[in-house]
Amino acid sequence: MKKPSIHLSTAALQKSPAPNTSSRVWVSVLLLFGFLIVATFTAALFSRDVDDIGANTAIIRLIGPIYGDGSSGVFSDGVVGSTQIIELLEEARDDDAITAVILEINSPGGSAVASDEIAQAVANRMSITASIGVIGSYLEFDEFIDDWNVSYNRLVAGDRKDVGDPFVNLNDVNKAFIQTKMNKVHRFFIEEVAQNRKLTIAETEKIADGQFMLGVEAKDAGLVDELGGKDESIAYIEEKTGAIVITTVFEHETGLLEELFGIFSSAPQPSVAESVKEQVRGRLLERNSPVPMLR
Amino acid sequence: MVVEQASFWRRAFAFIIDLFILDIFITSPFSSLFESVVARTKTISIFEMTYSTKEIALIVMLFLLLYLYFVLFEYVLQQTPGMMFAKTKLDGNMSFWTTLVRNSFLFPVLPFILLWVIEPIMLFFKKRTVLEYASGTRTVYQREVML
């Protein structure tokens, strides 16, 4: 028969005067609430990134015109930096948990953006979807500043360095020069669209006159695969991957300094006319000339 | 007062009580953070799914808190709240080091994870776990008897 292991006292029980039951309860309650506070605090810290936890699909938002790289290097109001988009795409690619990327695009265009393979293009049937063209129009103010008795001191090394400057008259030669460049960009654009949408160059050229299309027209033209929105994109990913889509928004994270300087970068963008007025005002001030009221 | 080695069932009871308390005081604040992991278990096994760095950090943090719960209670009071309910207590030369050792079964990594299988078996047959042998401690049940 097994011998029961019974003894009447132990070292631990005799080591120190054992706290009585009441003290034990109070110590327990204190410890438990200590744990509750620590756990809540820790969870709160993690909840700042709660959207990232378990996400398998990245959402990258492109809202506004796309430019190569903003002066501040951040997403300013309504402007998207292509460098940041590429960084976000690379971040999504390097994240093992991310299996798909949804690009939410609400942009009139802008500079060309290097893109990874876009598997499925989904557009709302009423959205303005395609406009394959290049625009370089701008206001010219050379006569305007003449009217205000302002002169443009042309200091360039390289005859075409200031081509496109709003204060310089664009002659026919330079106009043709810019047009040639734009035609080349247009050609690259057409080739890029044809390659990514698996269309022929001829097919793409037909729709590459800069016209905008509604989503439904873009689908007919082969520029989008499906009509719909985010829900349709998610359904497509779930069908392809066989996994439930959990999304997380990938966005440029600003550091403290950037956040502070962002106050300036996120200020409303001045209109072209405002910019010109500022430049004229600045130039007049540099010359110690009287500054007219520019409204 | 009679002190004897606590039985398997008494210790299991204490552990279940502790799990309830842990659920309320430690894991509940984290529950919303694990919703996405739970959602993924509908399509893939918890052992097969890949975890992001943040998820791993979260899991490590949670296990650390669970570990501290047992370590601190056992070090300060020589018993956890569950053990109070089950009227069990630790016996032996208790130090912070020994409490760290005897609760190392909570680490969700090899080789400690093997203890999740070994320890209940040891408890059932020997009334003492491997880590109790290693730390020189034991869990006892104290009851008052009329002599």
Coordinates of C-alpha atoms in Angstrom, one line a residue:
Chain A
M1 CA 0.0 0.0 0.0
K2 CA 1.2 3.5 -0.9
K3 CA 2.5 5.5 2.0
P4 CA 0.7 8.8 2.3
S5 CA 3.2 11.7 2.5
I6 CA 2.0 13.6 5.5
H7 CA 4.1 15.9 7.7
L8 CA 3.1 18.3 10.3
S9 CA 5.1 21.4 9.5
T10 CA 7.2 22.7 6.7
A11 CA 10.1 25.1 6.3
A12 CA 8.1 27.5 4.2
L13 CA 5.3 27.7 6.6
Q14 CA 7.6 28.4 9.5
K15 CA 10.1 30.6 7.6
S16 CA 8.3 33.9 8.5
P17 CA 5.2 34.8 10.3
A18 CA 2.6 34.0 7.8
P19 CA 0.3 36.8 6.9
N20 CA -3.2 36.2 8.2
T21 CA -6.0 35.4 5.8
S22 CA -7.2 39.0 5.7
S23 CA -3.7 40.4 4.8
R24 CA -3.4 37.7 2.1
V25 CA -6.6 38.8 0.6
W26 CA -5.6 42.4 0.6
V27 CA -2.2 41.7 -0.9
S28 CA -3.9 39.5 -3.5
V29 CA -6.4 42.2 -4.4
L30 CA -3.5 44.8 -4.7
L31 CA -1.5 42.5 -6.9
L32 CA -4.4 41.6 -9.1
F33 CA -5.3 45.3 -9.6
G34 CA -1.6 45.9 -10.3
F35 CA -1.8 43.3 -13.0
L36 CA -5.0 44.7 -14.4
I37 CA -3.4 48.2 -14.7
V38 CA -0.3 46.8 -16.3
A39 CA -2.3 44.6 -18.7
T40 CA -4.6 47.4 -19.6
F41 CA -1.7 49.8 -20.2
T42 CA 0.2 47.3 -22.3
A43 CA -2.9 46.4 -24.4
A44 CA -3.5 50.2 -24.9
L45 CA 0.0 50.6 -26.2
F46 CA -0.5 47.7 -28.6
S47 CA -4.0 48.9 -29.6
R48 CA -2.4 51.9 -31.3
D49 CA -1.4 49.4 -33.9
V50 CA -4.4 47.2 -33.5
D51 CA -5.2 47.5 -37.2
D52 CA -1.9 45.9 -38.0
I53 CA -2.4 42.9 -35.8
G54 CA -3.3 39.9 -37.9
A55 CA -3.8 41.9 -41.1
N56 CA -3.0 40.1 -44.3
T57 CA -4.0 42.8 -46.8
A58 CA -2.5 46.3 -47.0
I59 CA -4.5 49.3 -48.1
I60 CA -2.4 52.0 -49.7
R61 CA -4.3 55.2 -50.4
L62 CA -3.4 57.5 -53.3
I63 CA -5.4 60.6 -52.9
G64 CA -4.6 63.7 -54.9
P65 CA -2.1 64.4 -57.7
I66 CA 0.9 62.1 -57.7
Y67 CA 4.3 63.9 -57.7
G68 CA 7.8 62.5 -57.7
D69 CA 8.7 63.7 -54.3
G70 CA 7.2 66.6 -52.3
S71 CA 9.5 69.2 -51.0
S72 CA 8.8 68.0 -47.5
G73 CA 8.8 64.4 -48.4
V74 CA 5.5 63.7 -46.8
F75 CA 1.9 63.4 -47.8
S76 CA 0.9 67.0 -47.9
D77 CA -2.7 68.0 -48.2
G78 CA -4.1 66.4 -51.3
V79 CA -0.6 65.5 -52.8
V80 CA 0.9 62.1 -53.0
G81 CA 4.6 61.5 -53.3
S82 CA 5.5 58.7 -55.6
T83 CA 8.6 57.9 -53.5
Q84 CA 6.4 57.3 -50.5
I85 CA 4.1 55.1 -52.5
I86 CA 7.0 52.9 -53.6
E87 CA 8.3 52.8 -50.1
L88 CA 4.8 51.6 -48.9
L89 CA 4.6 49.0 -51.6
E90 CA 8.0 47.7 -50.7
E91 CA 7.1 47.7 -47.1
A92 CA 4.0 45.6 -47.9
R93 CA 6.0 43.3 -50.1
D94 CA 8.6 42.7 -47.3
D95 CA 5.9 42.1 -44.7
D96 CA 5.5 38.3 -44.6
A97 CA 1.9 38.6 -43.2
I98 CA 0.7 40.7 -46.2
T99 CA -0.5 38.6 -49.0
A100 CA -2.4 41.3 -51.0
V101 CA -2.4 45.1 -51.5
I102 CA -5.4 47.2 -52.3
L103 CA -4.5 50.5 -53.9
E104 CA -7.3 53.0 -53.2
I105 CA -6.7 55.5 -56.0
N106 CA -8.5 58.9 -56.1
S107 CA -6.1 60.8 -58.2
P108 CA -6.2 62.8 -61.4
G109 CA -2.8 61.5 -62.3
G110 CA 0.6 63.1 -62.0
S111 CA 4.1 61.9 -62.4
A112 CA 4.6 58.3 -63.5
V113 CA 4.7 55.9 -60.6
A114 CA 6.7 52.7 -60.6
S115 CA 4.2 50.0 -59.9
D116 CA 4.3 46.4 -59.1
E117 CA 2.1 44.0 -61.0
I118 CA -1.5 45.0 -60.6
A119 CA -3.5 41.8 -60.6
Q120 CA -7.0 43.2 -60.6
A121 CA -8.2 46.7 -61.4
V122 CA -11.6 47.5 -59.9
A123 CA -13.4 50.7 -60.5
N124 CA -16.7 52.2 -59.6
R125 CA -18.9 52.4 -62.6
M126 CA -19.4 56.1 -62.3
S127 CA -15.8 57.0 -61.3
I128 CA -13.7 59.0 -63.7
T129 CA -11.2 56.3 -64.5
A130 CA -8.9 56.7 -67.4
S131 CA -7.3 59.7 -69.0
I132 CA -4.2 58.6 -70.9
G133 CA -2.6 61.8 -71.8
V134 CA 0.0 64.3 -70.7
I135 CA -0.6 67.8 -69.7
G136 CA 1.9 70.6 -69.3
S137 CA -0.2 73.7 -69.6
Y138 CA 0.6 76.7 -67.4
L139 CA -0.2 80.3 -67.2
E140 CA 2.2 82.8 -68.6
F141 CA 2.8 86.1 -66.9
D142 CA 5.5 87.8 -68.9
E143 CA 3.2 90.5 -70.2
F144 CA 1.5 90.8 -66.8
I145 CA 4.8 91.7 -65.1
D146 CA 5.6 94.1 -67.9
D147 CA 2.3 95.9 -67.1
W148 CA 3.4 96.2 -63.5
N149 CA 6.8 97.5 -64.6
V150 CA 8.5 94.4 -63.4
S151 CA 11.4 93.0 -65.4
Y152 CA 12.7 89.5 -65.5
N153 CA 16.4 89.2 -65.1
R154 CA 17.3 86.2 -67.2
L155 CA 20.3 84.6 -65.7
V156 CA 20.8 81.1 -67.1
A157 CA 23.6 78.8 -68.1
G158 CA 22.0 76.7 -70.8
D159 CA 19.6 78.3 -73.2
R160 CA 16.7 76.2 -72.3
K161 CA 17.1 76.2 -68.5
D162 CA 14.1 78.4 -68.0
V163 CA 11.8 76.9 -70.5
G164 CA 8.4 76.7 -68.9
D165 CA 9.1 79.6 -66.5
P166 CA 5.8 81.5 -66.3
F167 CA 7.7 84.8 -66.6
V168 CA 9.3 83.9 -69.9
N169 CA 7.5 84.0 -73.2
L170 CA 7.4 80.6 -74.7
N171 CA 8.5 80.9 -78.3
D172 CA 7.5 78.4 -81.0
V173 CA 10.8 76.7 -80.9
N174 CA 10.6 76.0 -77.2
K175 CA 7.0 75.1 -77.5
A176 CA 7.9 72.5 -80.0
F177 CA 10.7 71.3 -77.8
I178 CA 8.3 70.8 -74.8
Q179 CA 5.7 69.2 -77.1
T180 CA 8.3 66.6 -78.2
K181 CA 9.1 65.7 -74.6
M182 CA 5.5 65.4 -73.8
N183 CA 4.9 63.2 -76.8
K184 CA 7.7 60.9 -75.6
V185 CA 6.1 60.7 -72.1
H186 CA 2.8 60.0 -73.7
R187 CA 4.4 57.2 -75.7
F188 CA 5.9 55.7 -72.5
F189 CA 2.5 56.0 -70.9
I190 CA 0.8 54.2 -73.7
E191 CA 3.4 51.4 -73.7
E192 CA 3.0 51.1 -69.9
V193 CA -0.8 50.8 -70.1
A194 CA -0.6 48.4 -73.0
Q195 CA 1.8 46.2 -71.2
N196 CA 0.0 46.2 -67.9
R197 CA -3.5 45.9 -69.3
K198 CA -2.4 43.3 -72.0
L199 CA -3.6 45.5 -74.8
T200 CA -2.0 46.2 -78.1
I201 CA -0.3 49.5 -78.7
A202 CA -2.9 50.2 -81.4
E203 CA -5.8 49.5 -79.1
T204 CA -4.3 51.7 -76.4
E205 CA -3.5 54.5 -78.8
K206 CA -7.2 54.7 -79.7
I207 CA -8.2 55.5 -76.1
A208 CA -5.1 57.5 -75.3
D209 CA -6.3 60.9 -76.5
G210 CA -6.6 62.1 -72.9
Q211 CA -10.3 61.6 -72.7
F212 CA -11.6 60.6 -69.3
M213 CA -13.8 57.6 -69.1
L214 CA -16.4 56.5 -66.6
G215 CA -15.7 53.2 -64.9
V216 CA -18.1 51.3 -67.1
E217 CA -16.5 52.7 -70.2
A218 CA -13.0 51.9 -68.9
K219 CA -14.1 48.3 -68.4
D220 CA -15.3 48.1 -72.0
A221 CA -12.0 49.5 -73.1
G222 CA -10.1 46.9 -71.1
L223 CA -8.6 49.4 -68.6
V224 CA -10.3 47.8 -65.6
D225 CA -11.2 44.2 -64.8
E226 CA -14.2 44.6 -62.7
L227 CA -16.7 47.2 -61.6
G228 CA -17.2 47.8 -58.0
G229 CA -15.3 49.1 -55.0
K230 CA -13.4 48.0 -51.9
D231 CA -15.8 45.2 -51.1
E232 CA -15.4 43.7 -54.6
S233 CA -11.6 43.9 -54.3
I234 CA -11.8 42.1 -50.9
A235 CA -14.0 39.4 -52.3
Y236 CA -11.6 38.9 -55.2
I237 CA -8.6 38.6 -52.8
E238 CA -10.6 36.2 -50.6
E239 CA -11.4 34.1 -53.6
K240 CA -7.8 34.0 -54.8
T241 CA -6.1 33.4 -51.5
G242 CA -8.8 31.4 -49.8
A243 CA -8.2 33.5 -46.6
I244 CA -10.4 36.0 -44.8
V245 CA -9.1 39.4 -45.6
I246 CA -8.1 41.5 -42.7
T247 CA -7.0 44.9 -43.9
T248 CA -4.5 47.4 -42.5
V249 CA -3.8 50.9 -43.8
F250 CA -0.2 51.4 -44.8
E251 CA 0.6 55.0 -44.6
H252 CA 3.7 57.1 -44.2
E253 CA 4.6 57.3 -40.5
T254 CA 5.8 60.7 -39.5
G255 CA 8.4 61.1 -36.8
L256 CA 8.1 63.8 -34.2
L257 CA 10.2 66.4 -36.1
E258 CA 8.4 65.6 -39.4
E259 CA 5.1 65.9 -37.5
L260 CA 6.1 69.3 -36.3
F261 CA 7.3 70.5 -39.7
G262 CA 4.2 68.9 -41.2
I263 CA 2.3 71.8 -39.8
F264 CA 3.9 73.8 -42.5
S265 CA 3.8 71.2 -45.2
S266 CA 0.1 70.5 -44.7
A267 CA -0.9 74.1 -45.1
P268 CA -3.3 74.7 -48.0
Q269 CA -1.4 74.7 -51.3
P270 CA -1.4 78.2 -52.8
S271 CA -3.1 78.5 -56.2
V272 CA -0.9 79.3 -59.3
A273 CA -2.1 82.9 -59.3
E274 CA -1.2 83.2 -55.6
S275 CA 2.2 81.7 -56.3
V276 CA 2.8 84.2 -59.0
K277 CA 1.7 87.1 -56.9
E278 CA 4.1 85.9 -54.2
Q279 CA 6.9 85.7 -56.7
V280 CA 6.2 89.1 -58.1
R281 CA 5.9 90.6 -54.6
G282 CA 9.2 88.9 -53.6
R283 CA 11.0 90.2 -56.7
L284 CA 9.8 93.7 -56.1
L285 CA 10.9 93.6 -52.5
E286 CA 14.3 92.3 -53.6
R287 CA 14.6 95.4 -55.9
N288 CA 13.3 97.7 -53.1
S289 CA 10.5 98.7 -55.5
P290 CA 7.1 99.8 -54.2
V291 CA 4.9 96.7 -53.9
P292 CA 1.5 97.1 -55.6
M293 CA -1.6 95.6 -54.1
L294 CA -1.9 92.3 -55.9
R295 CA -5.4 90.9 -55.5
Chain B
M1 CA -2.7 21.3 11.3
V2 CA -1.9 18.5 8.9
V3 CA 0.1 19.3 5.8
E4 CA 0.2 16.8 3.0
Q5 CA 1.0 16.8 -0.7
A6 CA -1.8 18.3 -2.7
S7 CA -3.6 15.9 -5.0
F8 CA -3.8 16.2 -8.7
W9 CA -7.5 17.2 -8.6
R10 CA -7.0 19.8 -5.9
R11 CA -4.2 21.3 -7.9
A12 CA -6.2 21.2 -11.1
F13 CA -9.0 23.0 -9.3
A14 CA -6.6 25.7 -8.1
F15 CA -5.2 26.1 -11.6
I16 CA -8.7 26.4 -13.1
I17 CA -9.5 29.1 -10.6
D18 CA -6.3 30.9 -11.5
L19 CA -7.2 30.7 -15.2
F20 CA -10.5 32.4 -14.4
I21 CA -8.8 35.1 -12.5
L22 CA -6.2 35.5 -15.3
D23 CA -8.9 35.8 -17.8
I24 CA -10.5 38.7 -15.9
F25 CA -7.4 40.6 -14.8
I26 CA -4.8 39.9 -17.5
T27 CA -6.1 38.5 -20.7
S28 CA -9.4 40.4 -21.1
P29 CA -7.7 43.7 -21.9
F30 CA -5.9 41.9 -24.7
S31 CA -9.0 40.2 -26.1
S32 CA -9.8 42.8 -28.8
L33 CA -6.2 42.6 -30.0
F34 CA -6.5 38.9 -30.7
E35 CA -9.8 39.2 -32.7
S36 CA -8.0 39.0 -36.0
V37 CA -6.0 35.9 -34.9
V38 CA -9.2 34.3 -33.9
A39 CA -10.8 35.2 -37.3
R40 CA -7.9 33.6 -39.1
T41 CA -8.3 30.3 -37.2
K42 CA -11.5 29.8 -39.2
T43 CA -9.4 29.1 -42.2
I44 CA -6.1 27.9 -40.9
S45 CA -4.7 26.1 -37.8
I46 CA -3.2 28.3 -35.1
F47 CA 0.0 26.3 -35.5
E48 CA 0.2 26.8 -39.2
M49 CA -0.6 30.5 -39.5
T50 CA 2.1 33.0 -39.8
Y51 CA 2.4 35.8 -37.3
S52 CA 3.5 39.3 -37.8
T53 CA 6.2 40.8 -35.6
K54 CA 3.6 42.8 -33.7
E55 CA 1.6 39.6 -33.0
I56 CA 4.6 37.8 -31.7
A57 CA 5.5 40.8 -29.5
L58 CA 1.9 40.8 -28.2
I59 CA 2.0 37.0 -27.4
V60 CA 5.3 37.4 -25.7
M61 CA 4.0 40.3 -23.6
L62 CA 0.9 38.3 -22.6
F63 CA 2.9 35.2 -21.6
L64 CA 5.3 37.4 -19.6
L65 CA 2.4 38.8 -17.6
L66 CA 1.0 35.4 -17.0
Y67 CA 4.4 34.2 -15.9
L68 CA 4.7 37.2 -13.6
Y69 CA 1.3 36.5 -12.1
F70 CA 2.4 33.0 -10.9
V71 CA 5.9 34.1 -9.9
L72 CA 4.9 37.2 -7.9
F73 CA 2.0 35.5 -6.1
E74 CA 4.1 32.5 -5.2
Y75 CA 7.1 34.6 -4.1
V76 CA 5.1 37.1 -2.0
L77 CA 2.4 34.8 -0.6
Q78 CA 3.6 31.3 -1.4
Q79 CA 0.3 30.7 -3.1
T80 CA -1.8 32.0 -5.9
P81 CA -5.4 33.1 -5.5
G82 CA -6.5 29.8 -7.0
M83 CA -4.4 28.0 -4.4
M84 CA -6.0 30.0 -1.7
F85 CA -9.4 28.7 -2.8
A86 CA -8.0 25.1 -3.0
K87 CA -6.2 25.6 0.4
T88 CA -2.9 24.6 -1.1
K89 CA 0.4 26.3 -0.6
L90 CA 4.0 26.1 -1.6
D91 CA 6.5 24.3 0.6
G92 CA 10.3 24.3 0.4
N93 CA 13.1 26.8 0.3
M94 CA 11.2 29.6 -1.6
S95 CA 13.3 32.2 -3.3
F96 CA 12.6 34.4 -6.3
W97 CA 14.8 32.1 -8.3
T98 CA 12.9 28.9 -7.3
T99 CA 9.6 30.6 -8.3
L100 CA 11.0 31.5 -11.7
V101 CA 12.1 27.9 -12.2
R102 CA 8.9 26.2 -11.0
N103 CA 6.8 28.4 -13.4
S104 CA 9.0 28.1 -16.5
F105 CA 6.5 25.6 -17.9
L106 CA 4.6 28.8 -19.1
F107 CA 7.1 29.6 -21.7
P108 CA 5.5 28.8 -25.1
V109 CA 8.7 27.5 -26.6
L110 CA 10.6 24.3 -26.7
P111 CA 11.6 22.5 -24.5
F112 CA 9.3 24.1 -22.0
I113 CA 6.3 23.4 -24.1
L114 CA 6.9 19.7 -23.6
L115 CA 6.2 20.2 -20.0
W116 CA 2.5 20.9 -20.8
V117 CA 2.3 17.2 -21.4
I118 CA 4.8 15.9 -18.9
E119 CA 3.7 17.9 -15.9
P120 CA 0.1 16.7 -15.7
I121 CA 1.3 13.1 -16.0
M122 CA 3.9 13.7 -13.3
L123 CA 1.3 15.3 -11.1
F124 CA -1.1 12.5 -11.6
F125 CA 1.3 9.8 -10.7
K126 CA 3.8 11.5 -8.5
K127 CA 1.9 14.4 -7.1
R128 CA 5.0 16.5 -7.9
T129 CA 6.0 18.1 -11.2
V130 CA 9.4 18.0 -12.8
L131 CA 9.9 21.7 -12.1
E132 CA 9.1 21.1 -8.5
Y133 CA 11.8 18.5 -8.3
A134 CA 14.1 20.9 -10.1
S135 CA 13.4 23.8 -7.8
G136 CA 13.2 21.7 -4.6
T137 CA 9.7 22.8 -3.9
R138 CA 6.4 21.1 -3.5
T139 CA 2.7 22.0 -3.3
V140 CA 1.0 21.0 -0.1
Y141 CA -2.6 20.9 1.2
Q142 CA -3.0 22.1 4.7
R143 CA -6.0 21.1 6.7
E144 CA -6.9 21.3 10.3
V145 CA -7.6 18.1 12.1
M146 CA -9.2 17.4 15.4
L147 CA -6.6 15.4 17.5

